[in-house]
Short mmCIF file of C-alpha atoms in Angstrom, two decimals:
data_model
loop_
_atom_site.label_atom_id
_atom_site.label_comp_id
_atom_site.label_asym_id
_atom_site.label_seq_id
_atom_site.Cartn_x
_atom_site.Cartn_y
_atom_site.Cartn_z
CA GLU E 150 -10.76 2.95 -9.92
CA PRO E 151 -6.90 3.63 -10.18
CA GLU E 152 -4.65 0.57 -9.18
CA VAL E 153 -1.12 -0.29 -8.28
CA THR E 154 0.09 -2.74 -10.96
CA GLN E 155 2.96 -5.11 -10.55
CA THR E 156 4.74 -7.15 -13.11
CA PRO E 157 5.29 -10.10 -13.38
CA SER E 158 3.00 -11.74 -11.17
CA HIS E 159 5.43 -14.80 -10.71
CA GLN E 160 9.13 -14.98 -11.33
CA VAL E 161 11.21 -17.99 -11.01
CA THR E 162 15.08 -17.31 -10.85
CA GLN E 163 18.06 -19.33 -9.83
CA MET E 164 20.24 -18.55 -6.66
CA GLY E 165 22.66 -15.88 -7.36
CA GLN E 166 20.69 -14.27 -10.21
CA GLU E 167 19.73 -10.49 -10.30
CA VAL E 168 16.03 -9.86 -10.20
CA ILE E 169 14.10 -6.64 -10.72
CA LEU E 170 10.68 -6.25 -9.76
CA ARG E 171 8.37 -3.81 -11.48
CA CYS E 172 5.49 -1.73 -10.08
CA VAL E 173 3.53 1.19 -11.71
CA PRO E 174 2.16 3.33 -8.70
CA ILE E 175 -1.42 5.31 -8.88
CA SER E 176 -0.14 8.08 -11.27
CA ASN E 177 -0.40 11.30 -8.86
CA HIS E 178 1.12 9.32 -5.75
CA LEU E 179 4.44 10.49 -4.57
CA TYR E 180 5.32 7.84 -1.78
CA PHE E 181 6.34 4.47 -2.93
CA TYR E 182 6.86 1.20 -0.79
CA TRP E 183 8.04 -2.39 -0.90
CA TYR E 184 6.87 -5.01 1.33
CA ARG E 185 7.69 -8.79 1.37
CA GLN E 186 5.58 -11.71 2.64
CA ILE E 187 7.32 -15.10 3.29
CA LEU E 188 4.86 -17.81 2.48
CA GLY E 189 2.79 -18.11 5.19
CA GLN E 190 4.06 -15.37 7.25
CA LYS E 191 3.12 -11.64 8.05
CA VAL E 192 3.74 -8.84 5.75
CA GLU E 193 6.92 -7.12 6.46
CA PHE E 194 8.10 -3.30 5.51
CA LEU E 195 10.97 -3.37 3.34
CA VAL E 196 11.48 0.43 2.12
CA SER E 197 9.99 3.80 1.52
CA PHE E 198 10.81 5.95 -1.26
CA TYR E 199 10.09 9.44 -1.97
CA ASN E 200 11.43 12.58 -4.35
CA ASN E 201 13.88 9.84 -5.86
CA GLU E 202 15.54 8.68 -2.59
CA ILE E 203 14.84 6.18 0.15
CA SER E 204 12.74 8.08 2.95
CA GLU E 205 13.37 4.74 5.44
CA LYS E 206 14.41 1.22 5.29
CA SER E 207 14.00 -1.80 7.38
CA GLU E 208 16.98 -4.02 8.78
CA ILE E 209 15.78 -6.60 5.96
CA PHE E 210 16.50 -3.92 3.32
CA ASP E 211 20.05 -4.86 3.13
CA ASP E 212 22.94 -4.09 0.62
CA GLN E 213 21.71 -6.75 -1.80
CA PHE E 214 18.44 -4.63 -2.24
CA SER E 215 18.01 -1.33 -3.98
CA VAL E 216 14.83 0.85 -5.46
CA GLU E 217 14.81 3.01 -8.26
CA ARG E 218 12.18 5.26 -10.25
CA PRO E 219 13.73 4.90 -13.76
CA ASP E 220 10.96 6.90 -15.28
CA GLY E 221 7.83 8.98 -14.34
CA SER E 222 5.95 5.68 -14.02
CA ASN E 223 7.88 2.72 -12.75
CA PHE E 224 9.27 2.08 -9.50
CA THR E 225 11.56 -1.10 -9.26
CA LEU E 226 13.08 -3.21 -6.55
CA LYS E 227 16.31 -5.13 -7.59
CA ILE E 228 17.69 -7.93 -5.64
CA ARG E 229 21.19 -7.94 -6.58
CA SER E 230 22.27 -11.77 -5.86
CA THR E 231 19.26 -13.40 -4.90
CA LYS E 232 19.23 -16.32 -2.09
CA LEU E 233 16.67 -19.16 -1.49
CA GLU E 234 15.58 -17.24 1.61
CA ASP E 235 14.53 -14.18 -0.67
CA SER E 236 11.66 -16.56 -2.11
CA ALA E 237 8.52 -14.55 -1.18
CA MET E 238 5.70 -12.59 -2.43
CA TYR E 239 6.78 -9.08 -2.96
CA PHE E 240 3.88 -6.13 -2.74
CA CYS E 241 4.40 -2.50 -3.96
CA ALA E 242 2.05 0.11 -2.22
CA SER E 243 1.71 4.04 -2.91
CA THR E 244 0.26 6.73 -1.34
CA LEU E 245 -0.59 10.24 -2.08
CA ASN E 246 1.20 11.98 0.42
CA TYR E 247 3.20 11.23 3.61
CA ARG E 248 0.12 11.87 5.66
CA ASP E 249 -2.27 9.91 3.68
CA THR E 250 -3.46 6.99 5.54
CA GLU E 251 -4.20 4.70 3.17
CA ALA E 252 -1.72 2.67 1.24
CA PHE E 253 -2.70 1.14 -1.99
CA PHE E 254 -1.20 -2.53 -2.66
CA GLY E 255 -0.36 -4.04 -5.87
CA GLN E 256 -1.33 -7.69 -6.31
CA GLY E 257 2.19 -8.90 -5.79
CA THR E 258 5.16 -10.77 -7.58
CA ARG E 259 5.82 -14.27 -6.22
CA LEU E 260 9.39 -14.85 -6.51
CA THR E 261 10.79 -18.20 -6.28
CA VAL E 262 14.46 -18.84 -5.97
CA VAL E 263 15.70 -22.38 -7.05
CA GLY P 50 8.49 -0.13 18.33
CA ASP P 51 5.19 -0.68 16.77
CA SER P 52 3.50 -4.14 16.76
CA VAL P 53 0.40 -5.54 16.22
CA THR P 54 -0.96 -9.06 17.90
CA GLN P 55 -3.80 -10.96 16.15
CA MET P 56 -5.65 -13.63 17.93
CA GLU P 57 -3.93 -17.06 16.76
CA GLY P 58 -5.52 -19.13 14.16
CA PRO P 59 -6.70 -20.85 12.00
CA VAL P 60 -10.51 -20.17 12.38
CA THR P 61 -13.16 -22.44 11.37
CA LEU P 62 -16.68 -21.60 11.41
CA SER P 63 -19.92 -22.69 9.56
CA GLU P 64 -21.81 -20.49 7.34
CA GLU P 65 -23.77 -18.03 8.99
CA ALA P 66 -21.67 -18.18 12.10
CA PHE P 67 -20.47 -15.07 14.10
CA LEU P 68 -17.18 -14.20 13.54
CA THR P 69 -14.95 -12.15 15.93
CA ILE P 70 -10.98 -11.72 15.27
CA ASN P 71 -9.18 -10.05 18.10
CA CYS P 72 -6.45 -7.26 17.01
CA THR P 73 -4.52 -5.44 19.65
CA TYR P 74 -1.86 -2.94 19.08
CA THR P 75 1.10 -1.07 20.77
CA ALA P 76 2.10 2.18 19.14
CA THR P 77 3.33 5.82 20.23
CA GLY P 78 0.26 8.15 19.88
CA TYR P 79 -2.80 7.22 17.76
CA PRO P 80 -2.09 5.66 14.24
CA SER P 81 -4.50 4.71 11.78
CA LEU P 82 -5.75 1.05 11.99
CA PHE P 83 -6.79 -1.34 9.13
CA TRP P 84 -7.89 -4.76 8.50
CA TYR P 85 -6.69 -6.33 5.27
CA VAL P 86 -8.04 -9.54 3.54
CA GLN P 87 -6.13 -11.85 1.17
CA TYR P 88 -7.69 -14.23 -0.67
CA PRO P 89 -6.05 -17.39 -1.80
CA GLY P 90 -3.49 -16.59 -4.56
CA GLU P 91 -4.32 -12.92 -4.38
CA GLY P 92 -2.81 -9.73 -3.29
CA LEU P 93 -3.94 -7.86 -0.31
CA GLN P 94 -6.95 -5.60 -0.26
CA LEU P 95 -8.09 -3.31 2.24
CA LEU P 96 -11.15 -4.35 4.04
CA LEU P 97 -11.89 -1.44 6.48
CA LYS P 98 -9.86 1.45 8.26
CA ALA P 99 -10.37 3.68 11.03
CA THR P 100 -8.25 7.07 11.70
CA LYS P 101 -9.13 7.88 15.36
CA ALA P 102 -10.63 6.86 18.46
CA ASP P 103 -14.03 5.61 18.54
CA ASP P 104 -14.21 5.49 14.59
CA LYS P 105 -16.03 2.38 13.13
CA GLY P 106 -14.79 1.08 10.13
CA SER P 107 -17.24 -1.09 8.26
CA ASN P 108 -17.26 -2.95 4.76
CA LYS P 109 -19.02 -5.90 3.17
CA GLY P 110 -21.00 -6.33 6.51
CA PHE P 111 -17.26 -6.42 8.31
CA GLU P 112 -17.00 -4.11 11.12
CA ALA P 113 -14.15 -3.00 13.51
CA THR P 114 -14.13 -0.27 16.10
CA TYR P 115 -10.92 1.83 17.30
CA ARG P 116 -10.78 1.56 21.08
CA LYS P 117 -8.09 3.34 22.45
CA GLU P 118 -8.81 2.45 25.85
CA THR P 119 -7.96 -1.08 25.11
CA THR P 120 -5.71 -0.57 22.22
CA SER P 121 -7.81 -2.80 20.15
CA PHE P 122 -9.53 -3.13 16.64
CA HIS P 123 -11.39 -6.10 16.68
CA LEU P 124 -13.18 -7.62 13.36
CA GLU P 125 -16.41 -8.89 13.62
CA LYS P 126 -18.92 -10.12 11.24
CA GLY P 127 -22.51 -11.11 12.03
CA SER P 128 -23.02 -13.73 9.31
CA VAL P 129 -20.16 -15.24 7.40
CA GLN P 130 -20.12 -17.06 4.07
CA VAL P 131 -18.24 -19.39 2.24
CA SER P 132 -16.56 -16.61 0.19
CA ASP P 133 -15.31 -15.04 3.31
CA SER P 134 -12.69 -18.00 3.41
CA ALA P 135 -9.59 -15.98 3.28
CA VAL P 136 -6.27 -14.75 5.49
CA TYR P 137 -7.18 -11.30 7.37
CA PHE P 138 -4.33 -9.04 8.55
CA CYS P 139 -4.70 -6.40 11.20
CA ALA P 140 -2.15 -3.61 10.51
CA LEU P 141 -1.42 0.00 11.79
CA SER P 142 0.39 2.82 9.89
CA ASP P 143 3.15 4.89 11.15
CA LEU P 144 2.34 8.26 12.32
CA THR P 145 5.16 10.01 10.26
CA ASN P 146 5.14 7.63 7.53
CA ALA P 147 1.87 6.77 6.42
CA GLY P 148 2.26 4.32 3.87
CA LYS P 149 4.73 2.25 6.20
CA SER P 150 2.24 -0.03 7.89
CA THR P 151 3.01 -2.81 10.80
CA PHE P 152 1.07 -6.07 10.27
CA GLY P 153 -0.07 -8.68 12.32
CA ASP P 154 0.75 -12.33 11.66
CA GLY P 155 -2.50 -12.76 9.70
CA THR P 156 -5.57 -15.17 10.72
CA THR P 157 -7.02 -17.86 8.42
CA LEU P 158 -10.54 -18.13 8.47
CA THR P 159 -11.95 -21.12 6.64
CA VAL P 160 -16.06 -21.19 6.62
CA LYS P 161 -17.52 -24.27 5.67
CA PRO P 162 -21.09 -24.65 4.13
#
């Protein structure tokens, strides 16, 4: 069964450092998403991406965040200067099209900012 | 905006007990509804879904029915097992951006032998 894969599974970084979280969506999917889950809290939408541009973003997705599809398979989330409050589980998801009702989620990357 | 409200947890049950986790939603139109499960230390797994009113989603003994009149999507299982211990999230999808989901707070279920 096709799946969304994320790397690394766990990343520890120092406050102020840049991090890049990587995702490989399902190969024929066209819409990509990032979500965040702070420990013990709900899963929150960050951003959706289609045709090499952001289609929608939440208020959480401020200027320190960026997304990119650098090649035909990877989808990345960059946090430019990490803060302690960026510590969370980050999930990548993809869908075949904008009306496809099922998003396939990756296993997540746990980011710990120290 | 869209929102999802889940019953407060945590929920602790004995094995073979009946489970209900309540979920109600607020949305414009008729979104698709989902239940996701998150086992300790793992990611999100889709448990079941329903895409229109009166649809019943089911998987692994879990069921939920899309109730338009009460804007609800309660999760039920007739006989829980220890292996069902996890966090359960109710969610709805945006009508124009289907991969954008709004999640509830999650309900932690612990099943004791």
